[in-house]
Coordinates of C-alpha atoms and ligand atoms in Angstrom, one line a residue:
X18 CA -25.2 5.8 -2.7
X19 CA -22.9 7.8 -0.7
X20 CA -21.6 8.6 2.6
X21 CA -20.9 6.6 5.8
X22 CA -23.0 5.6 8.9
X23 CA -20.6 6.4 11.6
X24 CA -19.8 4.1 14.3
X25 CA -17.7 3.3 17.0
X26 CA -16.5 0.3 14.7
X27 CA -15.4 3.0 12.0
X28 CA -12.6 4.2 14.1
X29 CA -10.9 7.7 14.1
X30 CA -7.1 8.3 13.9
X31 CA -5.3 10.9 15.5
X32 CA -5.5 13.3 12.5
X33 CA -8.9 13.2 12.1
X34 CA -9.9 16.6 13.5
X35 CA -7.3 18.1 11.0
X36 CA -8.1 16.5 8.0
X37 CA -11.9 17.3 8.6
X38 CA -10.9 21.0 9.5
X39 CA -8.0 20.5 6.3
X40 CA -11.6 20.2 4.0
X41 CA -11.9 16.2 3.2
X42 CA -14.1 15.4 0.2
X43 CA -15.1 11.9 1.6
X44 CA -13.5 8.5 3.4
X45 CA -13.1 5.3 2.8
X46 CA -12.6 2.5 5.5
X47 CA -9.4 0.2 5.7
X48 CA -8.7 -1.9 9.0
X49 CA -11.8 -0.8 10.6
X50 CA -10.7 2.7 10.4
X51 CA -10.7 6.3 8.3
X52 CA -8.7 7.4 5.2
X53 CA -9.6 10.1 3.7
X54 CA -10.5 9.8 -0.2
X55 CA -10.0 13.2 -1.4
X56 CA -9.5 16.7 -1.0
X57 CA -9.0 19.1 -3.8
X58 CA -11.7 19.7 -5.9
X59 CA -10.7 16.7 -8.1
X60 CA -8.8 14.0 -7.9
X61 CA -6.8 15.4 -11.2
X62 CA -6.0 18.1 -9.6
X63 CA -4.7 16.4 -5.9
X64 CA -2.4 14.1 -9.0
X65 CA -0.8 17.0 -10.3
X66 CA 0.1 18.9 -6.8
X67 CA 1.4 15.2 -5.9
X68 CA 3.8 15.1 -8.7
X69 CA 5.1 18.9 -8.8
X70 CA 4.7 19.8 -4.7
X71 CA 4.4 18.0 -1.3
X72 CA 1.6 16.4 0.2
X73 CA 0.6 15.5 3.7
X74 CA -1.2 11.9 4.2
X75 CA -3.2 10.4 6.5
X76 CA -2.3 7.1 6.5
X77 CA -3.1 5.4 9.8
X78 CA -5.2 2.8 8.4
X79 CA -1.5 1.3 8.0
X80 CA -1.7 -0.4 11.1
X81 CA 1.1 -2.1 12.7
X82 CA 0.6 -6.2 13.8
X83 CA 4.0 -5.4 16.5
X84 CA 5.4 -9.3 16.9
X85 CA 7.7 -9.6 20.2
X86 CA 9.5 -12.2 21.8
X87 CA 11.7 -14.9 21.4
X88 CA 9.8 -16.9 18.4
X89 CA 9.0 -13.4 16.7
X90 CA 11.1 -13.6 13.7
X91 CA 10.4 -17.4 13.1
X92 CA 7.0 -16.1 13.0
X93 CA 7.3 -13.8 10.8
X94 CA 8.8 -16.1 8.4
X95 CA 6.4 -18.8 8.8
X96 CA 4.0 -16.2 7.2
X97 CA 5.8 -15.2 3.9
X98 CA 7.9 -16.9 1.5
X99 CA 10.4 -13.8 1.8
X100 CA 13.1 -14.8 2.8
X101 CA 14.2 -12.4 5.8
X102 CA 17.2 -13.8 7.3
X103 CA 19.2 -11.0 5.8
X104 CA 17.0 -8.3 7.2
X105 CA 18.8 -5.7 9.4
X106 CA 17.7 -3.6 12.3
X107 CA 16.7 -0.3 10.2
X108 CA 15.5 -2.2 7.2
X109 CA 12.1 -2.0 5.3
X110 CA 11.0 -5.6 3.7
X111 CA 7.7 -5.6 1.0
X112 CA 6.7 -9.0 2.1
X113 CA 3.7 -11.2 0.8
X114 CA 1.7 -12.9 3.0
X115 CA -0.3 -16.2 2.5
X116 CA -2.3 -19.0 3.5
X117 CA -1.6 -23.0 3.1
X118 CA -2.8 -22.8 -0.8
X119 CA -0.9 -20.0 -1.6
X120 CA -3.9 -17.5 -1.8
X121 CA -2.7 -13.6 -0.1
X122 CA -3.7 -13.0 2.9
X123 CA -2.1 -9.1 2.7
X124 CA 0.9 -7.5 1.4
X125 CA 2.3 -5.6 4.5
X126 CA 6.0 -3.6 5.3
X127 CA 7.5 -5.6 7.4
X128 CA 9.9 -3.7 9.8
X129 CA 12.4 -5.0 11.9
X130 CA 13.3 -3.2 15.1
X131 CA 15.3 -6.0 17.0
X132 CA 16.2 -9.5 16.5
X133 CA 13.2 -9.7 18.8
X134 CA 10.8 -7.6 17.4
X135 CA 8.7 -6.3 14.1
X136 CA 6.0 -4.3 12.6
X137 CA 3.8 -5.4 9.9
X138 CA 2.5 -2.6 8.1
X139 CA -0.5 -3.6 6.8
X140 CA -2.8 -3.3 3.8
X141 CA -7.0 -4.3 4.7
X142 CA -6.9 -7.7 6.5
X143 CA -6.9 -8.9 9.6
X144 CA -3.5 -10.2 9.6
X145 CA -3.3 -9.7 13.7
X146 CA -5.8 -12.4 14.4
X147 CA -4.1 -14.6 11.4
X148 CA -0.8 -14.3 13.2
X149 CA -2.3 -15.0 16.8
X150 CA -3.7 -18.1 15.1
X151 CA -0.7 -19.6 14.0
X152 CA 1.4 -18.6 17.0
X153 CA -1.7 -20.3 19.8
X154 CA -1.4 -23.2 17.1
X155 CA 2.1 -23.7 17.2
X156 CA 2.4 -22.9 20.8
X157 CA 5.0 -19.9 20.0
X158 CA 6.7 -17.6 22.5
X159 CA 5.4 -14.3 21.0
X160 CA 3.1 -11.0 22.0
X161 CA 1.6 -9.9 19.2
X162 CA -0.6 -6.3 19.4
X163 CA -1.8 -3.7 18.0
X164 CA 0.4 -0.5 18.9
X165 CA -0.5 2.7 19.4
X166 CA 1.1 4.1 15.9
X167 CA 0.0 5.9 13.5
X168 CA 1.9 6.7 9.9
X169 CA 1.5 9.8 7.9
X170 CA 3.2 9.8 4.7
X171 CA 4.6 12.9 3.2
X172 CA 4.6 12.3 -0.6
X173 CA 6.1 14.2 -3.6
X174 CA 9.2 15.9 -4.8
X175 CA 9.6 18.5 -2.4
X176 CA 8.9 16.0 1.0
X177 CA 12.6 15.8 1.4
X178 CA 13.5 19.2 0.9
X179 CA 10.5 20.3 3.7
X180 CA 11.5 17.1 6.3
X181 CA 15.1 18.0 6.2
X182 CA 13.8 22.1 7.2
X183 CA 12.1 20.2 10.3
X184 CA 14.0 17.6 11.5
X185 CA 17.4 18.2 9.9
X186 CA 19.8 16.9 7.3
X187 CA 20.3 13.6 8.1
X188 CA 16.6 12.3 6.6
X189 CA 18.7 13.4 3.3
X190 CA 20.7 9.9 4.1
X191 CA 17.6 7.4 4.7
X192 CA 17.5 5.3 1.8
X193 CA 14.8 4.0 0.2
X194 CA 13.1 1.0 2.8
X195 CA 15.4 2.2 5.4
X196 CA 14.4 4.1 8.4
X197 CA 15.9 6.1 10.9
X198 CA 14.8 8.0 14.0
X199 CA 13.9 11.8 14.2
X200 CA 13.1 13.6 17.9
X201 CA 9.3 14.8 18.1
X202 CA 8.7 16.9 21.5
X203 CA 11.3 14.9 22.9
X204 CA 9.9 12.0 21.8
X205 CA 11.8 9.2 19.6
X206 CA 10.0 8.4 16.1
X207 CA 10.4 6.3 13.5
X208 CA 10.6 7.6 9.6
X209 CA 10.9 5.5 6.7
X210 CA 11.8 6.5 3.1
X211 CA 8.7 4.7 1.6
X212 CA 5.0 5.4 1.2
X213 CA 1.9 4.3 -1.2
X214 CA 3.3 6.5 -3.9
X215 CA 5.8 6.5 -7.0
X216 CA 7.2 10.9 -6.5
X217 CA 9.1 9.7 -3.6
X218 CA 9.1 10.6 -0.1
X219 CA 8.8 9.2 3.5
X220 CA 6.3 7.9 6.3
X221 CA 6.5 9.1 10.2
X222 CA 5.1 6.0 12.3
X223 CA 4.0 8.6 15.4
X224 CA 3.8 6.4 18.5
X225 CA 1.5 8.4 20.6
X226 CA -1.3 9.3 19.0
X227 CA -2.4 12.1 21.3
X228 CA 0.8 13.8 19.9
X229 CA -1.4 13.8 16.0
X230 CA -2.4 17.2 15.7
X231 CA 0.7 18.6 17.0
X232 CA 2.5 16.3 14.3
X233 CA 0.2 17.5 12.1
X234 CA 0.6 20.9 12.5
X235 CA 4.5 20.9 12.7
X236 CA 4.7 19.5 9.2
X237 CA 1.6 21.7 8.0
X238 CA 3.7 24.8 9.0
X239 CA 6.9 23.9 8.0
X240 CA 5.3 22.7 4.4
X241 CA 3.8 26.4 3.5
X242 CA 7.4 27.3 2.5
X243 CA 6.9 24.0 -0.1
X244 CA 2.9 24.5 -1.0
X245 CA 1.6 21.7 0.7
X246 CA -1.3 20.5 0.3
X247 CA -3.5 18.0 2.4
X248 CA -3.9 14.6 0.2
X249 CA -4.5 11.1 0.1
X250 CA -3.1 7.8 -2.0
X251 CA -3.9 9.0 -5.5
X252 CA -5.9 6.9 -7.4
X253 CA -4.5 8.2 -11.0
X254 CA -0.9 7.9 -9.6
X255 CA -1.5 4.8 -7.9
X256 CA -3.0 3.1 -11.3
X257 CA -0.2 4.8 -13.7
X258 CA 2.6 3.9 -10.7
X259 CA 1.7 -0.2 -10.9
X260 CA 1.3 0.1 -7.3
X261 CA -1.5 -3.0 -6.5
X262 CA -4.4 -2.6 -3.4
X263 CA -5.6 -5.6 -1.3
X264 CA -8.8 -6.3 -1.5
X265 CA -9.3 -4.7 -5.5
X266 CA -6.6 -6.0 -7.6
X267 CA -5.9 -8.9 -5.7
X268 CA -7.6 -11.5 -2.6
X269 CA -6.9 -14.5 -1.4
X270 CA -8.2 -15.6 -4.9
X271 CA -4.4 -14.9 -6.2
X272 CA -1.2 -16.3 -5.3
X273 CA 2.0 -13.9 -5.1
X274 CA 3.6 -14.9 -9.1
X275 CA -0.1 -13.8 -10.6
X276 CA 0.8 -10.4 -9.0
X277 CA 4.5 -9.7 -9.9
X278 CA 5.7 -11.0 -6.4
X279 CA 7.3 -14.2 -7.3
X280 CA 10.8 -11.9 -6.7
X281 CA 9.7 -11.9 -3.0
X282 CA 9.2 -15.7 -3.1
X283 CA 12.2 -18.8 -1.8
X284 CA 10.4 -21.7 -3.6
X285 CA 13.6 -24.2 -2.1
X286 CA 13.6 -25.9 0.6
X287 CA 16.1 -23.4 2.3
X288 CA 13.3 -21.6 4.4
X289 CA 10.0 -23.0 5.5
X290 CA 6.9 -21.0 5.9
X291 CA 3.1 -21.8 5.2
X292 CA 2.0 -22.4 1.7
X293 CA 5.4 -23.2 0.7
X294 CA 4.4 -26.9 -1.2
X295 CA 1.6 -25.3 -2.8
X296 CA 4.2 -22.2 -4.0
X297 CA 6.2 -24.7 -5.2
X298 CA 3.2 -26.6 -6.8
X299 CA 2.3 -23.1 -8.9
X300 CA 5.6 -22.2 -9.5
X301 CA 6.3 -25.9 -11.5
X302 CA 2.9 -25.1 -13.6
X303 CA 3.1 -21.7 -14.1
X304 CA 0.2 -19.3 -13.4
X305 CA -3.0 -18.8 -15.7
X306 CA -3.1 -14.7 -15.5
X307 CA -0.9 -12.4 -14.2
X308 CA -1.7 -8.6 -13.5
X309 CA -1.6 -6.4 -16.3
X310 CA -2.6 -2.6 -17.2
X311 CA -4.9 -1.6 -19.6
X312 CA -5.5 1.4 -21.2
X313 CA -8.7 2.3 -22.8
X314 CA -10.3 5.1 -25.1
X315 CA -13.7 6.5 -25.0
X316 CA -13.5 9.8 -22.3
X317 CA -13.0 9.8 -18.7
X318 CA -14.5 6.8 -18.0
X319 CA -17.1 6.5 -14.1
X320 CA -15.8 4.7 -11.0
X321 CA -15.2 1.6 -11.3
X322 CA -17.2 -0.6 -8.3
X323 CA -17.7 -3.5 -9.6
X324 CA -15.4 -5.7 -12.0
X325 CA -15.5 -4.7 -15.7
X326 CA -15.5 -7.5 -18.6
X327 CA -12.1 -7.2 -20.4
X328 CA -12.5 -8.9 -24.1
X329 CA -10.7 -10.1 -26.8
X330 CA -13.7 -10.9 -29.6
X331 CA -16.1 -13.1 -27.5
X332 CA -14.1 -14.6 -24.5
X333 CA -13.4 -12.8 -21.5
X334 CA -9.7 -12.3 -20.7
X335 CA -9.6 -10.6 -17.7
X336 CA -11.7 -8.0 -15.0
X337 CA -11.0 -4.4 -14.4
X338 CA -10.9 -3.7 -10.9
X339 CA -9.4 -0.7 -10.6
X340 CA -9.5 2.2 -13.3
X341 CA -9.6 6.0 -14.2
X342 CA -8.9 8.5 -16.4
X343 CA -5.5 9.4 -16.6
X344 CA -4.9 13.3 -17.5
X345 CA -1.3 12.7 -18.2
X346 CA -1.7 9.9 -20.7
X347 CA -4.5 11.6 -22.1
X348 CA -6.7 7.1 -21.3
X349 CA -8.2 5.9 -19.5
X350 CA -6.4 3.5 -17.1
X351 CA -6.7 0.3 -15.1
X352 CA -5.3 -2.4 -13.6
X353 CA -6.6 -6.3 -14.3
X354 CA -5.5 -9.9 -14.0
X355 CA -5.1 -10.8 -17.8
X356 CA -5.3 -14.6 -18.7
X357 CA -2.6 -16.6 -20.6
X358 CA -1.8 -16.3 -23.9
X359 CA -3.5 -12.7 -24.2
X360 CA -1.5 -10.6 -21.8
X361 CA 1.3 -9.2 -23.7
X362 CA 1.4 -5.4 -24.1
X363 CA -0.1 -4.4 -27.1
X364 CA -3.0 -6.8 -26.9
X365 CA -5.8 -5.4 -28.1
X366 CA -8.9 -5.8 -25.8
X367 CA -12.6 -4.3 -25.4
X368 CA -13.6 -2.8 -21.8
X369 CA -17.1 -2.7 -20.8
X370 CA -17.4 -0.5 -18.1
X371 CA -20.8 -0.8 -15.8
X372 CA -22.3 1.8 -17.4
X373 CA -22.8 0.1 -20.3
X374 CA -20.3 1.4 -22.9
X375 CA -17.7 -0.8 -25.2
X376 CA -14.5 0.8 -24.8
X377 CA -11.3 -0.4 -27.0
X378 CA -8.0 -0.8 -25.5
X379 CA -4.9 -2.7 -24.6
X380 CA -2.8 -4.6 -22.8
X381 CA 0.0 -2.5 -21.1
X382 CA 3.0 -3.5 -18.9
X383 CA 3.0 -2.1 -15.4
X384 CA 3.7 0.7 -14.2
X385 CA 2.3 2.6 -17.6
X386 CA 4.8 4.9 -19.3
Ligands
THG16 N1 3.4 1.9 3.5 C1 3.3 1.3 4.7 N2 2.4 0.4 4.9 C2 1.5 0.0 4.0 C3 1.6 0.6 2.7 C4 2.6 1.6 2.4 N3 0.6 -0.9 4.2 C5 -0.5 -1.1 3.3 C6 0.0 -1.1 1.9 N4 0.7 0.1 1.6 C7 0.8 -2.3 1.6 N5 1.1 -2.4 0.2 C8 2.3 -1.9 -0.4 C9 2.4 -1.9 -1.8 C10 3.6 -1.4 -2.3 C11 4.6 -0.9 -1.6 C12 4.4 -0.9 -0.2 C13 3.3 -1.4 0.4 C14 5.8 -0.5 -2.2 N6 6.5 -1.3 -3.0 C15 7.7 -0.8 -3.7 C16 7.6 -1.3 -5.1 O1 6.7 -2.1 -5.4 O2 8.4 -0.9 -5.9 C17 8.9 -1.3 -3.0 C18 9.2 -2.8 -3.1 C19 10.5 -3.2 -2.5 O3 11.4 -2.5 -2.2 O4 10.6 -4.4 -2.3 O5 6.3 0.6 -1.9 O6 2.7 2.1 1.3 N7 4.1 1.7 5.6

């Protein structure tokens, strides 16, 4: 089955027009909304332009939950167990998100634009109604909305080199999670070094969407001189990058250490948030499977929509839930929690992909090589 039923619920961004005009291949839906899937003839070929040139994304699907008021940064911390005390106007935090049992709720960039004010950036959840839950529960002193702002990324080695052509030198001195503010059409916008990719590069959060196209088109022209191209998150790079997508690799199934996040997590007392006893529960145990890559012979192996068995003899170890064939590495690639005891790299591991095949394989740290 393919294609969409379009609906009012399936909402448009503002760069919708151009990336139907730029040739989309296809879209998928994330917070009730477009992304586009693909545009080059194959998603190989989108990979290797990503790693050698620029590319323009649209990534408005990365909505923002804006939190304002005089309780907004103790609600902020009452979701995550990242501590952000230290967070400075300007900074970029990768926080986790969870409910009481310590299951992820999403996995958003949390911005902070005041002491009084922050953006969640987040992945496909619908962490606004979560947060207005908690703040009517707890009688908080907060607005919480959904702003009119809409990221595009520009990804790959040469998105500095073409962002510093249009908006001038000093994007050369964002550093990574840090963001600064450029002048669009005498307009103030907000650009982050960041974005849902591992060849570097930046995000524009464009308040105002009826100023899209134009953004659109500025960076389009200015990004001939580069070769731009129109793209998409990658799913070869995102595999091979480690980079992990709510909703496939992980749910509310998964706590933050099964996942690699335990770095993001104060298990002390010293901050309090929701789910924090059960965190400290999990963390005293130790967690049955953590995410792992596998990589896996037997030719470009189909799209993987369902869960694929990952084996060692007869017991299953783990589910692929995300995979592809990898040009680079010459495998096939996925991403999978891996049980105890049989996730160490070099583990080797049958995949049986939905189409029937027995494919062999192993265990590999992430990112791959
Ligand atoms: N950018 C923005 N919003 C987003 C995403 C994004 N929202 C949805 C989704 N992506 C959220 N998930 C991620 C996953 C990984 C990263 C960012 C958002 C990421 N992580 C780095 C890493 O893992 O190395 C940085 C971590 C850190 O510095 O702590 O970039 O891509 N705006």
């Amino acid at each position: 089955m393919d294609g969409l039923n379009m609906s009012r619920r399936i909402r448009r961004t503002p760069y919708t027009d151009r990336v139907e005009e730029a040739g989309v291949r296809g879209f998928s839906v994330v917070n009730h909304m477009l992304l586009p899937k693909a545009f080059g003839p194959t998603v190989e070929e989108d990979y290797w332009h990503l790693r050698e040139h620029v590319q323009i994304w649209d990534v408005s699907v990365q909505r923002q939950v804006q939190i304002m008021g005089p309780d907004a940064a103790a609600l902020v911390q009452w979701m995550t167990p990242r501590n952000i005390s230290n967070a400075e106007i300007g900074d970029c935090f990768y926080i986790p998100i969870i409910d009481d049992k310590g299951g992820l709720i999403n996995d958003p960039v949390m911005l902070k634009l005041a002491e009084d004010e922050f953006w969640l950036s987040i992945a496909d959840s619908d962490v606004l109604l979560y947060a207005m839950g908690l703040a009517l529960g707890r009688g908080m002193d907060v607005e919480i909305t959904e702003p009119d702002v809409n990221p595009v990324a520009i990804q790959g080695p040469k998105a500095e080199d073409l962002l510093a052509s249009l908006f001038g030198k000093k994007i050369r001195d964002i550093r990574f999670f840090k963001y600064d503010w450029i002048d669009f059409k005498g307009t103030r916008q907000l650009i982050a070094r960041s974005g849902y990719s591992r060849q570097g590069g930046f995000e524009i959060y464009l308040r105002g969407g009826h100023l899209g196209p134009a953004l659109w088109d500025s960076i389009w022209e200015a990004g001939q001189a580069f070769n731009i191209t129109p793209g998409c998150p990658n799913l070869i790079e995102r595999i091979e990058g480690g980079l992990l997508s709510y909703g496939n690799e992980f749910t509310r199934d998964n706590n933050p250490f099964e996942i690699g996040h335990g770095k993001y997590c104060t298990i002390d007392n010293s901050i309090n948030y929701v789910g924090r006893e059960a965190l400290q529960t999990i963390a005293l145990n130790g967690v049955s499977r953590e995410i792992r890559g596998v990589a896996f012979d037997g030719g470009p192996c189909p799209t993987c929509s369902k869960a694929w068995p990952v084996m060692v003899g007869k017991t299953q170890v783990g589910s692929i839930t995300s995979a592809i064939w990898s040009p680079r590495l010459k495998r096939n690639v996925g991403q999978s929690m891996i049980n105890r005891g049989f996730w160490d790299p070099g583990q080797t591991v049958t995949v049986h992909s939905q189409e029937g095949s027995v494919r062999l394989g192993e265990i590999s740290a992430l990112p791959f090589a």
